[in-house]
């Protein structure tokens, strides 16, 4: 059984489309169809139902999917383990990062990495931290540099790299701008835009308000910090932003007893053999680690 055929099967199963699977694997659609047909012939079962434009797994396909994932992950892990014997740092490194970290934290690290290891091809996915977390857990991505969950449980291993101070912000013309002190209850009287409810950052902010018995007016949500900043800057709502994004477009509010910090860092799967390239990137990230003190 060819692992390339299994990879094609998993891509179609994940995307629900032969054409999208072809794009994902950088193949033609006929090539994907041929691989699926070969796999079905080898196994003697039909793996997909094709009804109009809809492609769905058959019962046999659903049975094969977790086993195919195990085979592919085991094969890739074995290939990395054997490749590591050479001690050379080269090959492909699958890396996921959030849009915010990818824009504001990672560029200097990746610049140093690519200069030091020109033989490594970086395969970078920009994903929500929560999505990247799950992809590392499922073995689809080797490393993720993301906003860390409050509790990272085995089999994942997390290393905090940056402490990210969050500030309450409003537009320069907002009624609360310029005040010497603003209470959470005063903020709650105005519309807010928060990160999506499924995000680690949303939970950090929501828990602060819960501890003080205050319910904010969350009228909008988005997972992109740049979009939140735009909404705040034009006066649509107040929000929280990382200190690294503060500039003249917004005003920071002095809110007493409201220290908000999130951990940014790197995660990988303890059951997956790290490539030499992955180890090298983690070591480089360690040099970026900041102290626990946030002013």
PDB file of N, CA, C and O in Angstrom, residues 181-224:
ATOM      1  N   UNK A 181      -8.430  57.206  35.603  1.00  0.00           N
ATOM      2  CA  UNK A 181      -8.708  55.837  36.060  1.00  0.00           C
ATOM      3  C   UNK A 181     -10.061  55.410  35.523  1.00  0.00           C
ATOM      4  O   UNK A 181     -11.009  56.198  35.498  1.00  0.00           O
ATOM      5  N   UNK A 182     -10.155  54.166  35.073  1.00  0.00           N
ATOM      6  CA  UNK A 182     -11.405  53.632  34.543  1.00  0.00           C
ATOM      7  C   UNK A 182     -11.679  52.286  35.202  1.00  0.00           C
ATOM      8  O   UNK A 182     -10.799  51.417  35.251  1.00  0.00           O
ATOM      9  N   UNK A 183     -12.883  52.122  35.721  1.00  0.00           N
ATOM     10  CA  UNK A 183     -13.279  50.872  36.350  1.00  0.00           C
ATOM     11  C   UNK A 183     -13.873  49.918  35.306  1.00  0.00           C
ATOM     12  O   UNK A 183     -14.401  50.350  34.282  1.00  0.00           O
ATOM     13  N   UNK A 184     -13.808  48.616  35.609  1.00  0.00           N
ATOM     14  CA  UNK A 184     -14.393  47.634  34.697  1.00  0.00           C
ATOM     15  C   UNK A 184     -15.887  47.882  34.514  1.00  0.00           C
ATOM     16  O   UNK A 184     -16.431  47.689  33.425  1.00  0.00           O
ATOM     17  N   UNK A 185     -16.562  48.309  35.574  1.00  0.00           N
ATOM     18  CA  UNK A 185     -17.997  48.586  35.479  1.00  0.00           C
ATOM     19  C   UNK A 185     -18.284  49.740  34.522  1.00  0.00           C
ATOM     20  O   UNK A 185     -19.314  49.753  33.835  1.00  0.00           O
ATOM     21  N   UNK A 186     -17.365  50.708  34.440  1.00  0.00           N
ATOM     22  CA  UNK A 186     -17.535  51.805  33.492  1.00  0.00           C
ATOM     23  C   UNK A 186     -17.330  51.321  32.061  1.00  0.00           C
ATOM     24  O   UNK A 186     -18.045  51.723  31.138  1.00  0.00           O
ATOM     25  N   UNK A 187     -16.356  50.455  31.862  1.00  0.00           N
ATOM     26  CA  UNK A 187     -16.146  49.873  30.538  1.00  0.00           C
ATOM     27  C   UNK A 187     -17.384  49.112  30.069  1.00  0.00           C
ATOM     28  O   UNK A 187     -17.750  49.156  28.893  1.00  0.00           O
ATOM     29  N   UNK A 188     -18.013  48.404  31.007  1.00  0.00           N
ATOM     30  CA  UNK A 188     -19.164  47.573  30.658  1.00  0.00           C
ATOM     31  C   UNK A 188     -20.349  48.383  30.148  1.00  0.00           C
ATOM     32  O   UNK A 188     -21.281  47.821  29.560  1.00  0.00           O
ATOM     33  N   UNK A 189     -20.329  49.698  30.345  1.00  0.00           N
ATOM     34  CA  UNK A 189     -21.423  50.544  29.858  1.00  0.00           C
ATOM     35  C   UNK A 189     -21.299  50.846  28.369  1.00  0.00           C
ATOM     36  O   UNK A 189     -22.213  51.413  27.769  1.00  0.00           O
ATOM     37  N   UNK A 190     -20.169  50.453  27.751  1.00  0.00           N
ATOM     38  CA  UNK A 190     -19.926  50.746  26.340  1.00  0.00           C
ATOM     39  C   UNK A 190     -19.724  49.445  25.561  1.00  0.00           C
ATOM     40  O   UNK A 190     -19.265  48.439  26.123  1.00  0.00           O
ATOM     41  N   UNK A 191     -20.031  49.461  24.266  1.00  0.00           N
ATOM     42  CA  UNK A 191     -19.848  48.255  23.437  1.00  0.00           C
ATOM     43  C   UNK A 191     -18.382  47.840  23.375  1.00  0.00           C
ATOM     44  O   UNK A 191     -17.480  48.675  23.381  1.00  0.00           O
ATOM     45  N   UNK A 192     -18.179  46.527  23.303  1.00  0.00           N
ATOM     46  CA  UNK A 192     -16.826  45.965  23.238  1.00  0.00           C
ATOM     47  C   UNK A 192     -16.715  45.032  22.045  1.00  0.00           C
ATOM     48  O   UNK A 192     -17.700  44.451  21.595  1.00  0.00           O
ATOM     49  N   UNK A 193     -15.499  44.901  21.532  1.00  0.00           N
ATOM     50  CA  UNK A 193     -15.195  43.876  20.535  1.00  0.00           C
ATOM     51  C   UNK A 193     -14.125  42.968  21.143  1.00  0.00           C
ATOM     52  O   UNK A 193     -13.093  43.445  21.609  1.00  0.00           O
ATOM     53  N   UNK A 194     -14.416  41.679  21.183  1.00  0.00           N
ATOM     54  CA  UNK A 194     -13.533  40.704  21.818  1.00  0.00           C
ATOM     55  C   UNK A 194     -13.028  39.705  20.783  1.00  0.00           C
ATOM     56  O   UNK A 194     -13.647  39.509  19.738  1.00  0.00           O
ATOM     57  N   UNK A 195     -11.908  39.044  21.082  1.00  0.00           N
ATOM     58  CA  UNK A 195     -11.539  37.869  20.289  1.00  0.00           C
ATOM     59  C   UNK A 195     -12.648  36.825  20.394  1.00  0.00           C
ATOM     60  O   UNK A 195     -13.428  36.831  21.351  1.00  0.00           O
ATOM     61  N   UNK A 196     -12.746  35.938  19.401  1.00  0.00           N
ATOM     62  CA  UNK A 196     -13.803  34.931  19.375  1.00  0.00           C
ATOM     63  C   UNK A 196     -13.898  34.135  20.660  1.00  0.00           C
ATOM     64  O   UNK A 196     -12.901  33.901  21.344  1.00  0.00           O
ATOM     65  N   UNK A 197     -15.122  33.707  20.984  1.00  0.00           N
ATOM     66  CA  UNK A 197     -15.365  33.023  22.245  1.00  0.00           C
ATOM     67  C   UNK A 197     -14.618  31.720  22.410  1.00  0.00           C
ATOM     68  O   UNK A 197     -14.473  31.219  23.529  1.00  0.00           O
ATOM     69  N   UNK A 198     -14.120  31.140  21.318  1.00  0.00           N
ATOM     70  CA  UNK A 198     -13.391  29.874  21.400  1.00  0.00           C
ATOM     71  C   UNK A 198     -11.887  30.065  21.555  1.00  0.00           C
ATOM     72  O   UNK A 198     -11.129  29.092  21.556  1.00  0.00           O
ATOM     73  N   UNK A 199     -11.457  31.317  21.703  1.00  0.00           N
ATOM     74  CA  UNK A 199     -10.019  31.579  21.734  1.00  0.00           C
ATOM     75  C   UNK A 199      -9.481  31.631  23.164  1.00  0.00           C
ATOM     76  O   UNK A 199     -10.198  31.964  24.106  1.00  0.00           O
ATOM     77  N   UNK A 200      -8.185  31.331  23.297  1.00  0.00           N
ATOM     78  CA  UNK A 200      -7.535  31.401  24.606  1.00  0.00           C
ATOM     79  C   UNK A 200      -7.539  32.842  25.125  1.00  0.00           C
ATOM     80  O   UNK A 200      -7.700  33.086  26.323  1.00  0.00           O
ATOM     81  N   UNK A 201      -7.361  33.819  24.222  1.00  0.00           N
ATOM     82  CA  UNK A 201      -7.310  35.225  24.635  1.00  0.00           C
ATOM     83  C   UNK A 201      -8.661  35.680  25.170  1.00  0.00           C
ATOM     84  O   UNK A 201      -8.732  36.402  26.177  1.00  0.00           O
ATOM     85  N   UNK A 202      -9.742  35.277  24.514  1.00  0.00           N
ATOM     86  CA  UNK A 202     -11.079  35.618  24.996  1.00  0.00           C
ATOM     87  C   UNK A 202     -11.261  35.125  26.434  1.00  0.00           C
ATOM     88  O   UNK A 202     -11.794  35.853  27.284  1.00  0.00           O
ATOM     89  N   UNK A 203     -10.826  33.909  26.704  1.00  0.00           N
ATOM     90  CA  UNK A 203     -10.999  33.344  28.037  1.00  0.00           C
ATOM     91  C   UNK A 203     -10.228  34.135  29.085  1.00  0.00           C
ATOM     92  O   UNK A 203     -10.708  34.327  30.213  1.00  0.00           O
ATOM     93  N   UNK A 204      -9.025  34.602  28.733  1.00  0.00           N
ATOM     94  CA  UNK A 204      -8.228  35.398  29.669  1.00  0.00           C
ATOM     95  C   UNK A 204      -8.984  36.663  30.068  1.00  0.00           C
ATOM     96  O   UNK A 204      -9.064  37.025  31.254  1.00  0.00           O
ATOM     97  N   UNK A 205      -9.571  37.356  29.080  1.00  0.00           N
ATOM     98  CA  UNK A 205     -10.283  38.606  29.350  1.00  0.00           C
ATOM     99  C   UNK A 205     -11.606  38.335  30.063  1.00  0.00           C
ATOM    100  O   UNK A 205     -11.962  39.014  31.045  1.00  0.00           O
ATOM    101  N   UNK A 206     -12.352  37.333  29.592  1.00  0.00           N
ATOM    102  CA  UNK A 206     -13.657  37.031  30.182  1.00  0.00           C
ATOM    103  C   UNK A 206     -13.526  36.636  31.646  1.00  0.00           C
ATOM    104  O   UNK A 206     -14.367  37.017  32.484  1.00  0.00           O
ATOM    105  N   UNK A 207     -12.483  35.893  31.984  1.00  0.00           N
ATOM    106  CA  UNK A 207     -12.297  35.464  33.371  1.00  0.00           C
ATOM    107  C   UNK A 207     -12.031  36.646  34.299  1.00  0.00           C
ATOM    108  O   UNK A 207     -12.452  36.645  35.457  1.00  0.00           O
ATOM    109  N   UNK A 208     -11.352  37.686  33.794  1.00  0.00           N
ATOM    110  CA  UNK A 208     -11.130  38.885  34.602  1.00  0.00           C
ATOM    111  C   UNK A 208     -12.458  39.532  34.979  1.00  0.00           C
ATOM    112  O   UNK A 208     -12.689  39.886  36.148  1.00  0.00           O
ATOM    113  N   UNK A 209     -13.343  39.685  34.002  1.00  0.00           N
ATOM    114  CA  UNK A 209     -14.638  40.303  34.275  1.00  0.00           C
ATOM    115  C   UNK A 209     -15.485  39.426  35.194  1.00  0.00           C
ATOM    116  O   UNK A 209     -16.186  39.934  36.076  1.00  0.00           O
ATOM    117  N   UNK A 210     -15.408  38.118  35.019  1.00  0.00           N
ATOM    118  CA  UNK A 210     -16.169  37.206  35.884  1.00  0.00           C
ATOM    119  C   UNK A 210     -15.725  37.338  37.330  1.00  0.00           C
ATOM    120  O   UNK A 210     -16.554  37.331  38.249  1.00  0.00           O
ATOM    121  N   UNK A 211     -14.417  37.451  37.533  1.00  0.00           N
ATOM    122  CA  UNK A 211     -13.903  37.573  38.911  1.00  0.00           C
ATOM    123  C   UNK A 211     -14.410  38.840  39.590  1.00  0.00           C
ATOM    124  O   UNK A 211     -14.548  38.882  40.820  1.00  0.00           O
ATOM    125  N   UNK A 212     -14.679  39.886  38.802  1.00  0.00           N
ATOM    126  CA  UNK A 212     -15.178  41.147  39.360  1.00  0.00           C
ATOM    127  C   UNK A 212     -16.694  41.273  39.267  1.00  0.00           C
ATOM    128  O   UNK A 212     -17.240  42.326  39.598  1.00  0.00           O
ATOM    129  N   UNK A 213     -17.357  40.217  38.814  1.00  0.00           N
ATOM    130  CA  UNK A 213     -18.813  40.230  38.739  1.00  0.00           C
ATOM    131  C   UNK A 213     -19.373  41.242  37.758  1.00  0.00           C
ATOM    132  O   UNK A 213     -20.459  41.797  37.985  1.00  0.00           O
ATOM    133  N   UNK A 214     -18.655  41.502  36.679  1.00  0.00           N
ATOM    134  CA  UNK A 214     -19.063  42.492  35.681  1.00  0.00           C
ATOM    135  C   UNK A 214     -19.278  41.784  34.344  1.00  0.00           C
ATOM    136  O   UNK A 214     -18.506  40.899  33.955  1.00  0.00           O
ATOM    137  N   UNK A 215     -20.341  42.175  33.624  1.00  0.00           N
ATOM    138  CA  UNK A 215     -20.625  41.585  32.312  1.00  0.00           C
ATOM    139  C   UNK A 215     -20.405  42.622  31.222  1.00  0.00           C
ATOM    140  O   UNK A 215     -21.152  43.598  31.122  1.00  0.00           O
ATOM    141  N   UNK A 216     -19.371  42.453  30.382  1.00  0.00           N
ATOM    142  CA  UNK A 216     -19.127  43.416  29.308  1.00  0.00           C
ATOM    143  C   UNK A 216     -20.155  43.278  28.185  1.00  0.00           C
ATOM    144  O   UNK A 216     -20.739  42.208  27.985  1.00  0.00           O
ATOM    145  N   UNK A 217     -20.378  44.363  27.441  1.00  0.00           N
ATOM    146  CA  UNK A 217     -21.275  44.352  26.282  1.00  0.00           C
ATOM    147  C   UNK A 217     -20.479  43.957  25.039  1.00  0.00           C
ATOM    148  O   UNK A 217     -19.980  44.811  24.313  1.00  0.00           O
ATOM    149  N   UNK A 218     -20.347  42.676  24.796  1.00  0.00           N
ATOM    150  CA  UNK A 218     -19.582  42.211  23.634  1.00  0.00           C
ATOM    151  C   UNK A 218     -20.502  42.203  22.427  1.00  0.00           C
ATOM    152  O   UNK A 218     -21.297  41.294  22.236  1.00  0.00           O
ATOM    153  N   UNK A 219     -20.396  43.244  21.624  1.00  0.00           N
ATOM    154  CA  UNK A 219     -21.285  43.386  20.474  1.00  0.00           C
ATOM    155  C   UNK A 219     -20.710  42.779  19.200  1.00  0.00           C
ATOM    156  O   UNK A 219     -21.442  42.509  18.245  1.00  0.00           O
ATOM    157  N   UNK A 220     -19.392  42.566  19.159  1.00  0.00           N
ATOM    158  CA  UNK A 220     -18.738  42.012  17.980  1.00  0.00           C
ATOM    159  C   UNK A 220     -17.571  41.137  18.428  1.00  0.00           C
ATOM    160  O   UNK A 220     -17.069  41.283  19.537  1.00  0.00           O
ATOM    161  N   UNK A 221     -17.154  40.225  17.539  1.00  0.00           N
ATOM    162  CA  UNK A 221     -15.978  39.407  17.839  1.00  0.00           C
ATOM    163  C   UNK A 221     -15.261  39.045  16.553  1.00  0.00           C
ATOM    164  O   UNK A 221     -15.877  38.915  15.495  1.00  0.00           O
ATOM    165  N   UNK A 222     -13.956  38.914  16.653  1.00  0.00           N
ATOM    166  CA  UNK A 222     -13.119  38.477  15.542  1.00  0.00           C
ATOM    167  C   UNK A 222     -11.840  37.911  16.119  1.00  0.00           C
ATOM    168  O   UNK A 222     -11.418  38.317  17.207  1.00  0.00           O
ATOM    169  N   UNK A 223     -11.236  36.973  15.418  1.00  0.00           N
ATOM    170  CA  UNK A 223     -10.014  36.353  15.915  1.00  0.00           C
ATOM    171  C   UNK A 223      -8.756  37.094  15.500  1.00  0.00           C
ATOM    172  O   UNK A 223      -7.653  36.694  15.881  1.00  0.00           O
ATOM    173  N   UNK A 224      -8.882  38.173  14.724  1.00  0.00           N
ATOM    174  CA  UNK A 224      -7.717  38.883  14.216  1.00  0.00           C
ATOM    175  C   UNK A 224      -7.491  40.174  14.988  1.00  0.00           C
ATOM    176  O   UNK A 224      -8.340  41.068  14.977  1.00  0.00           O
TER     177      UNK A 224
END
